[in-house]
Short mmCIF file of C-alpha atoms in Angstrom, two decimals:
data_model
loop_
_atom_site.label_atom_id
_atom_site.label_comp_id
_atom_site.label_asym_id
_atom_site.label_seq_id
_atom_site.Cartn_x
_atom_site.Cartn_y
_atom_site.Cartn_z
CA UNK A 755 -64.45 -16.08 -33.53
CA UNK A 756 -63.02 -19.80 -33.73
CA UNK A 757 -59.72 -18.53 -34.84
CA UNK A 758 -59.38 -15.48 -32.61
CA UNK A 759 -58.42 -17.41 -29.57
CA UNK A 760 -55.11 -16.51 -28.98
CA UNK A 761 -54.91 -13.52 -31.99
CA UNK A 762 -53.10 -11.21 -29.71
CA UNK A 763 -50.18 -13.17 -30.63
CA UNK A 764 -50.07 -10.86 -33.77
CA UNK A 765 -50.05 -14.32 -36.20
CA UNK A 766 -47.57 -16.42 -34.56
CA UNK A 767 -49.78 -17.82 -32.17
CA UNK A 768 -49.81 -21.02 -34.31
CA UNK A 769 -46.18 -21.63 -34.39
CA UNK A 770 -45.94 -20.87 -30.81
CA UNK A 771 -48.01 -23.93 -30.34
CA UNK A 772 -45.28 -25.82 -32.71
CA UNK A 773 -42.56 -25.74 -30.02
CA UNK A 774 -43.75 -28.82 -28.26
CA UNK A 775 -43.15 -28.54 -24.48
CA UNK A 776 -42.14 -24.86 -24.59
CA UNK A 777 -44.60 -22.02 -22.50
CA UNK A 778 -46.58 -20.17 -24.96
CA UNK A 779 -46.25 -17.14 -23.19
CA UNK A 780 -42.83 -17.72 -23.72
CA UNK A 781 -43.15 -18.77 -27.33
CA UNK A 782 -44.91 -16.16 -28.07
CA UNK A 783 -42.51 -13.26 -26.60
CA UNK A 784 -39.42 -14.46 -28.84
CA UNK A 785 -40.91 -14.94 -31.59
CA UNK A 786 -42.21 -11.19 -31.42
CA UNK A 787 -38.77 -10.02 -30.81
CA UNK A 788 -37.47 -12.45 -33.83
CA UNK A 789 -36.70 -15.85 -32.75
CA UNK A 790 -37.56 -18.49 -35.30
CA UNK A 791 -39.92 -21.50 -34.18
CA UNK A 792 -36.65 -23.89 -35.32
CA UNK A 793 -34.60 -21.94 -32.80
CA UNK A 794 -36.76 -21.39 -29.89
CA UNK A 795 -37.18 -25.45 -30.72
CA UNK A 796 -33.36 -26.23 -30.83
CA UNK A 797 -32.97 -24.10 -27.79
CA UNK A 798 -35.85 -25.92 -25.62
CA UNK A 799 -33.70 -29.41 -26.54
CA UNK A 800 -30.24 -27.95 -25.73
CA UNK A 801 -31.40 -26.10 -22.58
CA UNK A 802 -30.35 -22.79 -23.62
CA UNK A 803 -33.91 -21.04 -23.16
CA UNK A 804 -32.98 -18.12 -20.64
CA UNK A 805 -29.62 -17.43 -22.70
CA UNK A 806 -31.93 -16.95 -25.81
CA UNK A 807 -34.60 -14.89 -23.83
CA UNK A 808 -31.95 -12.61 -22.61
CA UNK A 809 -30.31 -12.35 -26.07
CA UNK A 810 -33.60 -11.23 -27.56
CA UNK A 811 -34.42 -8.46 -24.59
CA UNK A 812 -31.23 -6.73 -25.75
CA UNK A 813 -31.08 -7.39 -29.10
CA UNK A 814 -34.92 -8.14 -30.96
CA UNK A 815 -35.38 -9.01 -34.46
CA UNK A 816 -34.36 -11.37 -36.87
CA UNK A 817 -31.61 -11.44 -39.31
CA UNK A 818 -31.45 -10.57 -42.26
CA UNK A 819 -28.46 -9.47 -43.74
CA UNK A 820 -24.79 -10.31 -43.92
CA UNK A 821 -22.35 -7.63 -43.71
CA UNK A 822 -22.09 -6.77 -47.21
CA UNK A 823 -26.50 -6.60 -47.50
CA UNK A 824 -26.71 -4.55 -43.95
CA UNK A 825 -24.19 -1.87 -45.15
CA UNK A 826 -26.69 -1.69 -48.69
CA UNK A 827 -29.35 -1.52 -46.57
CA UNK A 828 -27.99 1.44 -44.09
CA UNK A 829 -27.18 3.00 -47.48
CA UNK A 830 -23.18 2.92 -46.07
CA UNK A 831 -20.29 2.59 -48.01
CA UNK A 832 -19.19 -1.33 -47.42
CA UNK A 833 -15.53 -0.74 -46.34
CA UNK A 834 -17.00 2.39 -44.16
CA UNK A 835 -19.15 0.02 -42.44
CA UNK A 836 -17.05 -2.90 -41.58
CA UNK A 837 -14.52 -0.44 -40.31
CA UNK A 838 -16.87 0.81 -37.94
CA UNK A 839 -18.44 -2.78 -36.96
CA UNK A 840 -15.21 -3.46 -36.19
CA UNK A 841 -13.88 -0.16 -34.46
CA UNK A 842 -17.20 -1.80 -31.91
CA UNK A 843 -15.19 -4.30 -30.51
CA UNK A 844 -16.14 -7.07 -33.09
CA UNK A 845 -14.65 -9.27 -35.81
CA UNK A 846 -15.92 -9.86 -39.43
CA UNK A 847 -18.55 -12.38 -39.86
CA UNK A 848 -18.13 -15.07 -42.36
CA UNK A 849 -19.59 -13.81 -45.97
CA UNK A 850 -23.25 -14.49 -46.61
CA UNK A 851 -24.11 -15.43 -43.17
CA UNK A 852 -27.13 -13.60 -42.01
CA UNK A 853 -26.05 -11.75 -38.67
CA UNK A 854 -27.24 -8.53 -38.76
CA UNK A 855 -30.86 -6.86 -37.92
CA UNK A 856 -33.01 -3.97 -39.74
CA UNK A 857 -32.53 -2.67 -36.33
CA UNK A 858 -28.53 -2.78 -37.29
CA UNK A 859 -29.05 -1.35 -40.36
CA UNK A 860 -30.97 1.59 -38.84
CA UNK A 861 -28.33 1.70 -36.13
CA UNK A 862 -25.33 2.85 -38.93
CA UNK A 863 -27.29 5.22 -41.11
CA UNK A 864 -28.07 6.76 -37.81
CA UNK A 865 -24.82 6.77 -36.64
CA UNK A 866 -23.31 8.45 -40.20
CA UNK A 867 -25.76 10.51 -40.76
CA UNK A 868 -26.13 12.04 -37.48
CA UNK A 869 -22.52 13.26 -37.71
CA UNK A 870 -22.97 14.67 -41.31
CA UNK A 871 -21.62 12.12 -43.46
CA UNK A 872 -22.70 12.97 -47.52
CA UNK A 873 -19.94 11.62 -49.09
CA UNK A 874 -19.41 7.59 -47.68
CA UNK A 875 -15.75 7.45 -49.31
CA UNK A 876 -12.70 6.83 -46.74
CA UNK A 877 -12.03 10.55 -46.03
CA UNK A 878 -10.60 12.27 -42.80
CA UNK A 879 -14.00 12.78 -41.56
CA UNK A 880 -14.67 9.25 -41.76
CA UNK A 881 -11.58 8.48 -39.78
CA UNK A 882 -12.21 10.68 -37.15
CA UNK A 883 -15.91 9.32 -37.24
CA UNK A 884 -14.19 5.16 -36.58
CA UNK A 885 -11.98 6.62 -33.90
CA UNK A 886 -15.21 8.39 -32.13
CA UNK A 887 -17.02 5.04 -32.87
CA UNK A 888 -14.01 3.30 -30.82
CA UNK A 889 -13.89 5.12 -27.85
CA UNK A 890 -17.23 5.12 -27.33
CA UNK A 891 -17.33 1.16 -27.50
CA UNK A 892 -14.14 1.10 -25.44
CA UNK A 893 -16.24 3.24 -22.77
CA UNK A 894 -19.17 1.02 -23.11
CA UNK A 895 -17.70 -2.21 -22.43
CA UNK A 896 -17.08 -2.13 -19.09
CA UNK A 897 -20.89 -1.72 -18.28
CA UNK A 898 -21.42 -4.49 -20.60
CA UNK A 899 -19.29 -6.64 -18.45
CA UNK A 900 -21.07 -5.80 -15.37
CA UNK A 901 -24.27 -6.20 -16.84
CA UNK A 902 -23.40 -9.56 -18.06
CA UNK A 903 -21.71 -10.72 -14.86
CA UNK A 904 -25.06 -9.80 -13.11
CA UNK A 905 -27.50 -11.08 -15.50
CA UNK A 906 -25.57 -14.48 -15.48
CA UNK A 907 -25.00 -14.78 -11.98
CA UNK A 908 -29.08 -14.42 -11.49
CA UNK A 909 -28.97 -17.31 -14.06
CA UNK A 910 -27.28 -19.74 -12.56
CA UNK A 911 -28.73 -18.88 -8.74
CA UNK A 912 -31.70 -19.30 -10.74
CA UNK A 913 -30.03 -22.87 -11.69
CA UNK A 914 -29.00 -23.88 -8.21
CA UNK A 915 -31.97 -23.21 -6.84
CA UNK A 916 -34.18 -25.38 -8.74
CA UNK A 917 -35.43 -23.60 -11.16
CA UNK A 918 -35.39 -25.28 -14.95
CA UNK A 919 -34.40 -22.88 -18.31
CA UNK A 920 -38.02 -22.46 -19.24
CA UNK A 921 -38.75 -20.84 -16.00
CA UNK A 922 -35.57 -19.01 -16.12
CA UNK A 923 -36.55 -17.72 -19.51
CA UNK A 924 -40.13 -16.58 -18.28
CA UNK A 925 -38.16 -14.84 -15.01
CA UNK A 926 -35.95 -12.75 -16.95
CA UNK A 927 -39.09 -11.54 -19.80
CA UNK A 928 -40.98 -10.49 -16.63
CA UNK A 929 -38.00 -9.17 -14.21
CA UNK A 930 -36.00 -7.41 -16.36
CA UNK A 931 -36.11 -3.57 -17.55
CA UNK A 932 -33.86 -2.71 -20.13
CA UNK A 933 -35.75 0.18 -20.68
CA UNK A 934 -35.59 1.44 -17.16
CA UNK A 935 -31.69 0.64 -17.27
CA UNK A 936 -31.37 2.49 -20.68
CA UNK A 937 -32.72 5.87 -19.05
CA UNK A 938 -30.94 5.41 -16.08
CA UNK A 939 -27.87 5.41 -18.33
CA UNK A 940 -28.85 8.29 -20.19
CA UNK A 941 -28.94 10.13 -17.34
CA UNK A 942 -25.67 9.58 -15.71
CA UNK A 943 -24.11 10.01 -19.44
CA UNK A 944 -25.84 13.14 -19.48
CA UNK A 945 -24.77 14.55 -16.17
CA UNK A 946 -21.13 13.22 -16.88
CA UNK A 947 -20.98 15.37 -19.89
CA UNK A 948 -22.27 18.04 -18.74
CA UNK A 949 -19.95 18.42 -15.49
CA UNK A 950 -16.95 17.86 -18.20
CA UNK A 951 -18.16 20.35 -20.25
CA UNK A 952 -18.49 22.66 -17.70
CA UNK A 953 -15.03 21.89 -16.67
CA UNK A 954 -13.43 22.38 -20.35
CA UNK A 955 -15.36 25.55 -21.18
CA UNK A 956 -14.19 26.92 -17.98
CA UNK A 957 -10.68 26.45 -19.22
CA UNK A 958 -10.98 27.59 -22.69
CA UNK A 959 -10.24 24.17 -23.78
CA UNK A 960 -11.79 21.37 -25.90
CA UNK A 961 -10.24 18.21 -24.48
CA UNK A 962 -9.00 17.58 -27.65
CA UNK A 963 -5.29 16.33 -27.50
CA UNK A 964 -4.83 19.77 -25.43
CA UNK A 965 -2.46 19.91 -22.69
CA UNK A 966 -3.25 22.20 -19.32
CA UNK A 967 -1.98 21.76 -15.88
CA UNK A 968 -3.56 19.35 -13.70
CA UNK A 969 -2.47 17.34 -10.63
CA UNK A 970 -2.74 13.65 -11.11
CA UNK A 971 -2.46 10.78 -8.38
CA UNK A 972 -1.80 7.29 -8.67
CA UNK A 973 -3.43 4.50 -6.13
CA UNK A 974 -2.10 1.15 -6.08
CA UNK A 975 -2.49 -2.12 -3.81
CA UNK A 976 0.79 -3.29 -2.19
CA UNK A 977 1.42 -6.84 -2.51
CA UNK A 978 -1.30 -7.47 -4.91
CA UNK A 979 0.14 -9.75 -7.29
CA UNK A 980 1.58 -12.20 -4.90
CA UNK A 981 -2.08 -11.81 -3.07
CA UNK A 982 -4.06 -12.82 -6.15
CA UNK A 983 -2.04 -15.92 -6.18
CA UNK A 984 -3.76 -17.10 -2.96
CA UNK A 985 -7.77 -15.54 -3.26
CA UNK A 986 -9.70 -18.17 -5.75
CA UNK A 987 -11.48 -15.78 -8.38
CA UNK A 988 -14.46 -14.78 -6.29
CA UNK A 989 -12.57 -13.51 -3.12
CA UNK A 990 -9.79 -11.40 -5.81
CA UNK A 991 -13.09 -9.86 -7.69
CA UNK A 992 -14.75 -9.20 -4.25
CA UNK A 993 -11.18 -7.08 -3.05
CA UNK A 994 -10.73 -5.76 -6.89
CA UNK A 995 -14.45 -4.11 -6.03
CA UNK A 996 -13.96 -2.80 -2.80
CA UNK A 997 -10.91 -1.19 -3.50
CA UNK A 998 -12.35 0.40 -6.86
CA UNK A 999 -15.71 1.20 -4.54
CA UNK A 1000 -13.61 2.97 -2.21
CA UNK A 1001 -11.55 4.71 -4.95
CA UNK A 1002 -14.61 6.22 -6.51
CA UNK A 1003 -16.12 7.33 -2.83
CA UNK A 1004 -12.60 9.04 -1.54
CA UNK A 1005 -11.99 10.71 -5.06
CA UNK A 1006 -15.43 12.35 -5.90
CA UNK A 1007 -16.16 13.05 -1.92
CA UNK A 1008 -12.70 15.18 -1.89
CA UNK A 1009 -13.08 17.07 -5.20
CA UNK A 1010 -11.09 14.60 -7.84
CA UNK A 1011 -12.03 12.80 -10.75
CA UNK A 1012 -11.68 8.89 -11.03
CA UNK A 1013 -9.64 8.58 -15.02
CA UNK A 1014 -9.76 4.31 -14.60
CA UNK A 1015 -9.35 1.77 -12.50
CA UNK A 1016 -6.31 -0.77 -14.01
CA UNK A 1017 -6.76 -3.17 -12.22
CA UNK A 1018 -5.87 -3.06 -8.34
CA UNK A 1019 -4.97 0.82 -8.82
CA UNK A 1020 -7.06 4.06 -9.42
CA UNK A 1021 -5.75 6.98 -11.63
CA UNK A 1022 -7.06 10.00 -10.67
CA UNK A 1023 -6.54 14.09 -11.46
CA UNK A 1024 -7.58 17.05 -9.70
CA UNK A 1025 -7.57 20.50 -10.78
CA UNK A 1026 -5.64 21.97 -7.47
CA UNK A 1027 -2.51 20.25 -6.04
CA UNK A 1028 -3.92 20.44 -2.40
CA UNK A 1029 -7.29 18.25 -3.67
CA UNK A 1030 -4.80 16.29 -5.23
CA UNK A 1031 -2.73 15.53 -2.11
CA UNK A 1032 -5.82 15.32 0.20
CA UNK A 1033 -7.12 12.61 -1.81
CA UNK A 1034 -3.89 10.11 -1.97
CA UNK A 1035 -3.75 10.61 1.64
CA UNK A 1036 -7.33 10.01 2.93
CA UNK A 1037 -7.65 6.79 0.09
CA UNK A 1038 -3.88 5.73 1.57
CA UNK A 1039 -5.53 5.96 5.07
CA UNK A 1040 -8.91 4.40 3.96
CA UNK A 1041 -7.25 1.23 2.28
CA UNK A 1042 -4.97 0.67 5.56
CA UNK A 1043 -8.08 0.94 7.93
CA UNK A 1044 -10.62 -1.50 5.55
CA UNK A 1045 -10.36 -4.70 7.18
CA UNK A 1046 -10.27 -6.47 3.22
CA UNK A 1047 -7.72 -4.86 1.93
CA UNK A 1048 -4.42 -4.89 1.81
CA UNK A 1049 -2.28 -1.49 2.06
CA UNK A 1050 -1.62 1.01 -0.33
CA UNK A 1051 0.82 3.53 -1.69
CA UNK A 1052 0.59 6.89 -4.40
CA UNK A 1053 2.63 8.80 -6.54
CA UNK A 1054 1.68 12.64 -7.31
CA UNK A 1055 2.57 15.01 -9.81
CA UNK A 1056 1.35 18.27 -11.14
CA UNK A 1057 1.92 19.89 -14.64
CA UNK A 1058 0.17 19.61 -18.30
CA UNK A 1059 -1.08 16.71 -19.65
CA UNK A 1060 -2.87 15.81 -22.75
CA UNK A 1061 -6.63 14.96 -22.46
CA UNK A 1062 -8.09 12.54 -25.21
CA UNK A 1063 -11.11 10.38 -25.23
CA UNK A 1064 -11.70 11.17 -21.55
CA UNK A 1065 -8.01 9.54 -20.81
CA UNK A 1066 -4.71 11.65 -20.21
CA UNK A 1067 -1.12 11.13 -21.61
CA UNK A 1068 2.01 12.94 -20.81
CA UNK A 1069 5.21 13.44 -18.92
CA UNK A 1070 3.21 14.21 -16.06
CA UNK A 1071 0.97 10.77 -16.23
CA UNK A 1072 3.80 9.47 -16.52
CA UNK A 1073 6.05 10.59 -13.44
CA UNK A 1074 3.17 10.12 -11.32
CA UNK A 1075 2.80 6.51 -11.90
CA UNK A 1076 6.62 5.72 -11.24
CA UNK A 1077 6.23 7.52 -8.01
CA UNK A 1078 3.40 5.81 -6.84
CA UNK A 1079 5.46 2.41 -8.31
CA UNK A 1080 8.69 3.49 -6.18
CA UNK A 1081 6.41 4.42 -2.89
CA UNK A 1082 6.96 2.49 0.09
CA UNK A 1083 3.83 0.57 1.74
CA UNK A 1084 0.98 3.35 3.22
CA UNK A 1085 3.23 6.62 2.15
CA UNK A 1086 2.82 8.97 -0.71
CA UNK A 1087 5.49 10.27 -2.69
CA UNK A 1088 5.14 13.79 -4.45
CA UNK A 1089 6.98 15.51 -7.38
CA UNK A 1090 8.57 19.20 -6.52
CA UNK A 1091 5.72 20.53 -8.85
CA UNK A 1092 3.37 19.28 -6.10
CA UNK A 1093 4.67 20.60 -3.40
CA UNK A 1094 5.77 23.88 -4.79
CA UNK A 1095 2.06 24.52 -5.78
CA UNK A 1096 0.61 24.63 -2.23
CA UNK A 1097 1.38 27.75 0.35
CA UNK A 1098 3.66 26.92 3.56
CA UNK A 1099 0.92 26.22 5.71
CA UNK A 1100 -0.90 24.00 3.38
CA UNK A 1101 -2.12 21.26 6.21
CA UNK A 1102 0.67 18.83 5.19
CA UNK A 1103 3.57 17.73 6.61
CA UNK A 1104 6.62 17.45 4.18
CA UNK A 1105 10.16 15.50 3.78
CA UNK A 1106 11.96 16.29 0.78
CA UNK A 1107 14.02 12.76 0.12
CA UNK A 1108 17.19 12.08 -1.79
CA UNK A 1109 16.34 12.75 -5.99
CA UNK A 1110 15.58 9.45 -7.32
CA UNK A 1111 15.86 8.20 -10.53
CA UNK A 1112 13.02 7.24 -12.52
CA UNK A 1113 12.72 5.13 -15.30
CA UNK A 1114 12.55 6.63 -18.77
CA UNK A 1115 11.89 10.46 -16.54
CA UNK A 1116 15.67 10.74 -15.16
CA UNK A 1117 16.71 12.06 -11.85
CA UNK A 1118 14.03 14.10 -10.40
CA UNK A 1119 13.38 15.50 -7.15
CA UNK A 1120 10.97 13.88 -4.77
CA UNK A 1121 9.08 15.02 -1.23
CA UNK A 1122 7.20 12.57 1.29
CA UNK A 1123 4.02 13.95 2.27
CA UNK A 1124 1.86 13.36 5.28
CA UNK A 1125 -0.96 14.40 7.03
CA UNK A 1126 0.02 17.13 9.44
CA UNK A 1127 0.02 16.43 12.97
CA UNK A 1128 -1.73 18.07 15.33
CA UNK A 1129 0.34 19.71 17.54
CA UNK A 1130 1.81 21.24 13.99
CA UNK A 1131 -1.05 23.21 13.00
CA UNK A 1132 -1.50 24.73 16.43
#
């Protein structure tokens, strides 16, 4: 009984005692998820505590292998496995340095063997299997940022209001739920996938480099650039996520599907021209009434376009986005494929302009739409 004190500490309770001045709760929660006494030690002295505590909720365990020893490990064909390490976003770490986890190694069988891989040479299969690896990272990152941005903006309110890194560190092991998160994620990923799937099957088409007609609708910001040289970072990141809040509430409300924000613009596509239209005018109208924005302007086009990794290419893409470039402030400018889609009385009210001509398109004929007035529809 003398030594079973503090034995639900699975062995470490010891060296949790080691780290002079550090919580043993705390001790003993990264050292189970693979922090070494000399590092939880170094990181008490340097007052990095909650950055470790939060490294070790998303990523436990210790390493254990460099890149050449995880890829043995995962059973993976060496120049197989750096490609994909670095088709996730990341560059090669220096030779013999210890970086990776079992929990890496686990991570890259999975990942080749879930998608059939016998043979671990370079083969077309295993090209296609980097490029997957690459979109899927490229779709991932953006919820990494916002996860970061939130987890280290609770850090340092945690800083200015008093609190020291050890009590930072204990916050964050008892406040926050990756696990919770994780399903949450799973669930949107699954509906998302499901409602595309829906949507290709319906067409008869895969998504894959596949062109069928679609109308797509560019969003932008008037003035932004010359506004982002007056807002200091917080006010331009505050607009940046209105504007991409309102984006995502006007486009899904009407029918359309949000592609990606760039920035202060939203690219959007719609399977009918008149959801198309509908939505550039009501987010046009939306922008010029929000009392934080500035106003906006769209471009619309209809025709094929090429669908890959959830993005689309094209002639089409790319005549919409000039429009929306040569629009004037709060109107939306149309391509004769949009307007000749709809039926006379389609709700809109039309002006067909001089052809313009468009940079690397040529000259190509352009209408002004607008809501239609009352008094028109009666």
């Amino acid at each position: 009984m003398g030594s079973g004190g503090h034995g639900h500490l699975g062995g470490f309770g010891t060296a949790a005692r080691i780290v002079a001045g550090v919580d043993l709760k705390l001790s003993g929660f990264l050292h189970r998820r693979g922090a070494s006494t000399d590092e939880i030690a170094r990181a008490e002295r340097e007052g990095w505590l909650a950055l470790l505590a939060a490294d070790r909720l998303l990523v436990p365990g210790r390493p254990r292998y460099d890149q050449a020893g995880a890829a043995e490990k995962a059973g993976v064909d060496r120049e197989l496995a750096d490609r994909i390490w670095r088709a996730l976003g990341f560059p090669d770490p220096p030779e013999g340095v210890p970086v990776f986890t079992d929990r890496d190694a686990n991570a890259l069988r999975t990942l080749v063997e879930r998608l059939g891989r016998s043979r671990l040479s370079t083969t077309d299969d295993n090209i296609e299997l980097v490029e997957q690896t690459r979109a899927v990272a490229a779709g991932l990152q953006r919820l990494a940022e916002l996860f970061s941005d939130q987890l280290a903006a609770a850090i340092q309110f945690g800083r200015e209001s008093g609190l020291d890194d050890e009590q930072l560190a204990l916050t964050l092991v008892d406040e926050v739920d990756w696990t919770t998160l994780a399903k949450l994620i799973d669930y949107a990923l699954r509906l998302q996938t499901r409602t595309a799937l829906w949507r290709k099957l319906a067409k008869q088409d895969t998504g894959d480099e596949t062109a069928w007609p679609l109308t797509v609708g560019f969003v932008d910001l008037v003035g932004y650039t010359a506004l982002s040289q007056l807002l200091d970072d917080d006010e331009l990141a505050r607009l940046v996520a209105r504007f991409e809040a309102l984006a995502y509430d006007t486009v899904v409300a009407r029918g359309g599907r949000v592609v990606k924000m760039i920035g202060d613009e939203v690219m959007y596509v719609a399977d009918a021209a008149q959801t198309g239209v509908a939505i550039a005018l009501a987010l046009v109208d939306a922008v010029e009434t929000d009392e934080t924005l500035p106003v906006a302007r769209a471009g619309l086009a209809s025709g094929t376009v090429i669908a890959r990794e959830g993005d689309y290419f094209g002639p089409t893409v790319n005549l919409a986005s000039r429009l929306a470039g040569v629009a004037r402030a709060q109107s939306v400018l149309a391509s004769a494929e949009v307007h000749d889609a709809l039926p006379i009385e389609n709700g809109f009210e039309w002006r067909r302009l001089r052809p313009r001509r468009i940079r690397d398109i040529g000259r190509v004929e352009v209408w002004r739409v607008r809501p239609a007035r009352e008094e028109s529809m009666s």
